[in-house]
Amino acid sequence: MNTALWIVAGLLATVLLISTSKMFVPREKIAAVGGTAAQWVLDFSPGALKAIGALELLAAAGLILPAVLDIAPVLVPVTATCVALLFTGAVVMRLRRGEKAAVVLDLFYLALAVFVAWGRFGPESFTG
């Protein structure tokens, strides 16, 4: 179980790190390259996209570093809960935009974040 939680946390951190590209790439370019699944960036201001990207960067670090460095490892499940909230917002945004095909991936990431939060708060907590 511990290994599965580490793998899932690493996968989520990787997805979040890749997603931070919205902080550096103009939203028009993201929308042009990403196809219909990336059109959502046009609904947000560049400042909002940078804020979302910064939160994703912090989340990627919070899923891994506290446990690896053994400094406040309780932050891992707290971060996973926050990531679940982030993807809940993504699911709501996709549904409002009518992007039912794209919502599947966000639901998958949401389930992974809930799994990490449950696992690290419960059976495989770092404090127990």
PDB file of C-alpha atoms in Angstrom:
ATOM      1  CA  MET A   1       0.000   0.000   0.000  1.00  0.00           C
ATOM      2  CA  ASN A   2       2.828   2.385   0.874  1.00  0.00           C
ATOM      3  CA  THR A   3       4.437   1.784  -2.517  1.00  0.00           C
ATOM      4  CA  ALA A   4       1.160   2.402  -4.330  1.00  0.00           C
ATOM      5  CA  LEU A   5       0.674   5.660  -2.431  1.00  0.00           C
ATOM      6  CA  TRP A   6       4.182   6.813  -3.363  1.00  0.00           C
ATOM      7  CA  ILE A   7       3.594   5.949  -7.026  1.00  0.00           C
ATOM      8  CA  VAL A   8       0.255   7.747  -7.130  1.00  0.00           C
ATOM      9  CA  ALA A   9       1.676  10.790  -5.322  1.00  0.00           C
ATOM     10  CA  GLY A  10       4.565  10.859  -7.812  1.00  0.00           C
ATOM     11  CA  LEU A  11       2.166  10.606 -10.744  1.00  0.00           C
ATOM     12  CA  LEU A  12       0.030  13.439  -9.394  1.00  0.00           C
ATOM     13  CA  ALA A  13       3.109  15.571  -8.733  1.00  0.00           C
ATOM     14  CA  THR A  14       4.286  14.985 -12.303  1.00  0.00           C
ATOM     15  CA  VAL A  15       0.894  15.930 -13.747  1.00  0.00           C
ATOM     16  CA  LEU A  16       0.830  19.066 -11.617  1.00  0.00           C
ATOM     17  CA  LEU A  17       4.373  20.036 -12.617  1.00  0.00           C
ATOM     18  CA  ILE A  18       3.583  19.627 -16.307  1.00  0.00           C
ATOM     19  CA  SER A  19       0.448  21.662 -15.812  1.00  0.00           C
ATOM     20  CA  THR A  20       2.425  24.610 -14.446  1.00  0.00           C
ATOM     21  CA  SER A  21       3.411  25.440 -18.021  1.00  0.00           C
ATOM     22  CA  LYS A  22       0.427  27.812 -18.014  1.00  0.00           C
ATOM     23  CA  MET A  23       2.571  30.131 -15.896  1.00  0.00           C
ATOM     24  CA  PHE A  24       5.111  30.572 -18.684  1.00  0.00           C
ATOM     25  CA  VAL A  25       3.336  29.903 -21.987  1.00  0.00           C
ATOM     26  CA  PRO A  26       0.863  32.477 -23.320  1.00  0.00           C
ATOM     27  CA  ARG A  27      -2.710  31.282 -23.015  1.00  0.00           C
ATOM     28  CA  GLU A  28      -3.362  31.810 -26.723  1.00  0.00           C
ATOM     29  CA  LYS A  29      -0.560  29.389 -27.577  1.00  0.00           C
ATOM     30  CA  ILE A  30      -1.846  26.818 -25.062  1.00  0.00           C
ATOM     31  CA  ALA A  31      -5.335  27.075 -26.581  1.00  0.00           C
ATOM     32  CA  ALA A  32      -3.977  26.718 -30.124  1.00  0.00           C
ATOM     33  CA  VAL A  33      -1.721  23.751 -29.384  1.00  0.00           C
ATOM     34  CA  GLY A  34      -3.943  21.936 -26.891  1.00  0.00           C
ATOM     35  CA  GLY A  35      -7.046  21.699 -29.047  1.00  0.00           C
ATOM     36  CA  THR A  36     -10.556  21.781 -27.626  1.00  0.00           C
ATOM     37  CA  ALA A  37      -9.476  20.403 -24.239  1.00  0.00           C
ATOM     38  CA  ALA A  38      -7.268  23.451 -23.686  1.00  0.00           C
ATOM     39  CA  GLN A  39      -9.748  26.160 -24.684  1.00  0.00           C
ATOM     40  CA  TRP A  40     -10.629  26.717 -21.032  1.00  0.00           C
ATOM     41  CA  VAL A  41      -7.502  28.834 -20.564  1.00  0.00           C
ATOM     42  CA  LEU A  42      -9.121  31.580 -22.618  1.00  0.00           C
ATOM     43  CA  ASP A  43     -11.789  31.950 -19.904  1.00  0.00           C
ATOM     44  CA  PHE A  44      -9.168  33.013 -17.351  1.00  0.00           C
ATOM     45  CA  SER A  45      -6.948  36.060 -17.162  1.00  0.00           C
ATOM     46  CA  PRO A  46      -3.173  35.598 -17.400  1.00  0.00           C
ATOM     47  CA  GLY A  47      -2.921  36.500 -13.705  1.00  0.00           C
ATOM     48  CA  ALA A  48      -5.460  33.845 -12.734  1.00  0.00           C
ATOM     49  CA  LEU A  49      -3.573  31.252 -14.801  1.00  0.00           C
ATOM     50  CA  LYS A  50      -0.342  32.190 -13.034  1.00  0.00           C
ATOM     51  CA  ALA A  51      -2.069  31.824  -9.669  1.00  0.00           C
ATOM     52  CA  ILE A  52      -3.430  28.395 -10.635  1.00  0.00           C
ATOM     53  CA  GLY A  53       0.020  27.392 -11.873  1.00  0.00           C
ATOM     54  CA  ALA A  54       1.631  28.553  -8.638  1.00  0.00           C
ATOM     55  CA  LEU A  55      -0.859  26.503  -6.615  1.00  0.00           C
ATOM     56  CA  GLU A  56      -0.098  23.474  -8.781  1.00  0.00           C
ATOM     57  CA  LEU A  57       3.633  23.968  -8.252  1.00  0.00           C
ATOM     58  CA  LEU A  58       3.147  24.150  -4.488  1.00  0.00           C
ATOM     59  CA  ALA A  59       0.914  21.079  -4.620  1.00  0.00           C
ATOM     60  CA  ALA A  60       3.521  19.086  -6.552  1.00  0.00           C
ATOM     61  CA  ALA A  61       6.105  19.947  -3.923  1.00  0.00           C
ATOM     62  CA  GLY A  62       3.692  19.294  -1.061  1.00  0.00           C
ATOM     63  CA  LEU A  63       2.875  15.800  -2.264  1.00  0.00           C
ATOM     64  CA  ILE A  64       6.508  14.678  -2.192  1.00  0.00           C
ATOM     65  CA  LEU A  65       8.919  16.898  -0.255  1.00  0.00           C
ATOM     66  CA  PRO A  66       7.443  16.786   3.271  1.00  0.00           C
ATOM     67  CA  ALA A  67       7.676  12.989   3.336  1.00  0.00           C
ATOM     68  CA  VAL A  68      11.051  12.747   1.604  1.00  0.00           C
ATOM     69  CA  LEU A  69      12.637  15.356   3.862  1.00  0.00           C
ATOM     70  CA  ASP A  70      10.714  14.123   6.927  1.00  0.00           C
ATOM     71  CA  ILE A  71       9.717  17.690   7.725  1.00  0.00           C
ATOM     72  CA  ALA A  72       6.031  17.930   8.648  1.00  0.00           C
ATOM     73  CA  PRO A  73       4.978  14.830   6.672  1.00  0.00           C
ATOM     74  CA  VAL A  74       1.376  15.469   7.739  1.00  0.00           C
ATOM     75  CA  LEU A  75       1.371  18.036   4.924  1.00  0.00           C
ATOM     76  CA  VAL A  76       1.227  15.223   2.341  1.00  0.00           C
ATOM     77  CA  PRO A  77      -2.398  14.211   3.032  1.00  0.00           C
ATOM     78  CA  VAL A  78      -3.350  17.856   3.584  1.00  0.00           C
ATOM     79  CA  THR A  79      -1.884  18.675   0.174  1.00  0.00           C
ATOM     80  CA  ALA A  80      -3.635  15.678  -1.388  1.00  0.00           C
ATOM     81  CA  THR A  81      -6.924  16.986  -0.006  1.00  0.00           C
ATOM     82  CA  CYS A  82      -6.192  20.395  -1.532  1.00  0.00           C
ATOM     83  CA  VAL A  83      -5.356  18.723  -4.859  1.00  0.00           C
ATOM     84  CA  ALA A  84      -8.695  16.909  -4.683  1.00  0.00           C
ATOM     85  CA  LEU A  85     -10.387  20.294  -4.230  1.00  0.00           C
ATOM     86  CA  LEU A  86      -8.412  21.673  -7.191  1.00  0.00           C
ATOM     87  CA  PHE A  87      -9.587  18.836  -9.421  1.00  0.00           C
ATOM     88  CA  THR A  88     -13.135  19.179  -8.112  1.00  0.00           C
ATOM     89  CA  GLY A  89     -13.018  22.741  -9.395  1.00  0.00           C
ATOM     90  CA  ALA A  90     -11.637  21.483 -12.699  1.00  0.00           C
ATOM     91  CA  VAL A  91     -14.490  18.978 -13.019  1.00  0.00           C
ATOM     92  CA  VAL A  92     -17.080  21.678 -12.298  1.00  0.00           C
ATOM     93  CA  MET A  93     -15.450  24.009 -14.834  1.00  0.00           C
ATOM     94  CA  ARG A  94     -15.395  21.270 -17.497  1.00  0.00           C
ATOM     95  CA  LEU A  95     -19.042  20.387 -16.893  1.00  0.00           C
ATOM     96  CA  ARG A  96     -20.095  24.041 -17.109  1.00  0.00           C
ATOM     97  CA  ARG A  97     -18.244  24.302 -20.423  1.00  0.00           C
ATOM     98  CA  GLY A  98     -19.907  21.111 -21.682  1.00  0.00           C
ATOM     99  CA  GLU A  99     -16.572  19.281 -22.074  1.00  0.00           C
ATOM    100  CA  LYS A 100     -17.838  15.872 -21.036  1.00  0.00           C
ATOM    101  CA  ALA A 101     -15.008  13.957 -22.707  1.00  0.00           C
ATOM    102  CA  ALA A 102     -12.305  16.017 -20.986  1.00  0.00           C
ATOM    103  CA  VAL A 103     -13.911  15.643 -17.557  1.00  0.00           C
ATOM    104  CA  VAL A 104     -12.966  11.950 -17.419  1.00  0.00           C
ATOM    105  CA  LEU A 105      -9.264  12.673 -16.952  1.00  0.00           C
ATOM    106  CA  ASP A 106      -9.977  15.244 -14.253  1.00  0.00           C
ATOM    107  CA  LEU A 107     -12.177  12.720 -12.443  1.00  0.00           C
ATOM    108  CA  PHE A 108      -9.331  10.197 -12.645  1.00  0.00           C
ATOM    109  CA  TYR A 109      -6.884  12.674 -11.084  1.00  0.00           C
ATOM    110  CA  LEU A 110      -9.488  13.567  -8.463  1.00  0.00           C
ATOM    111  CA  ALA A 111      -9.792   9.879  -7.539  1.00  0.00           C
ATOM    112  CA  LEU A 112      -5.994   9.575  -7.286  1.00  0.00           C
ATOM    113  CA  ALA A 113      -5.814  12.597  -4.982  1.00  0.00           C
ATOM    114  CA  VAL A 114      -8.583  11.204  -2.778  1.00  0.00           C
ATOM    115  CA  PHE A 115      -6.725   7.878  -2.641  1.00  0.00           C
ATOM    116  CA  VAL A 116      -3.514   9.589  -1.457  1.00  0.00           C
ATOM    117  CA  ALA A 117      -5.394  11.679   1.105  1.00  0.00           C
ATOM    118  CA  TRP A 118      -7.235   8.624   2.440  1.00  0.00           C
ATOM    119  CA  GLY A 119      -4.111   6.486   2.497  1.00  0.00           C
ATOM    120  CA  ARG A 120      -1.890   9.042   4.185  1.00  0.00           C
ATOM    121  CA  PHE A 121      -4.492  10.171   6.709  1.00  0.00           C
ATOM    122  CA  GLY A 122      -5.455   6.572   7.459  1.00  0.00           C
ATOM    123  CA  PRO A 123      -3.770   3.194   7.000  1.00  0.00           C
ATOM    124  CA  GLU A 124      -0.350   4.398   5.803  1.00  0.00           C
ATOM    125  CA  SER A 125       0.051   7.680   7.657  1.00  0.00           C
ATOM    126  CA  PHE A 126       3.556   8.975   8.244  1.00  0.00           C
ATOM    127  CA  THR A 127       2.799   9.790  11.861  1.00  0.00           C
ATOM    128  CA  GLY A 128       1.548   6.333  12.879  1.00  0.00           C
TER     129      GLY A 128
END
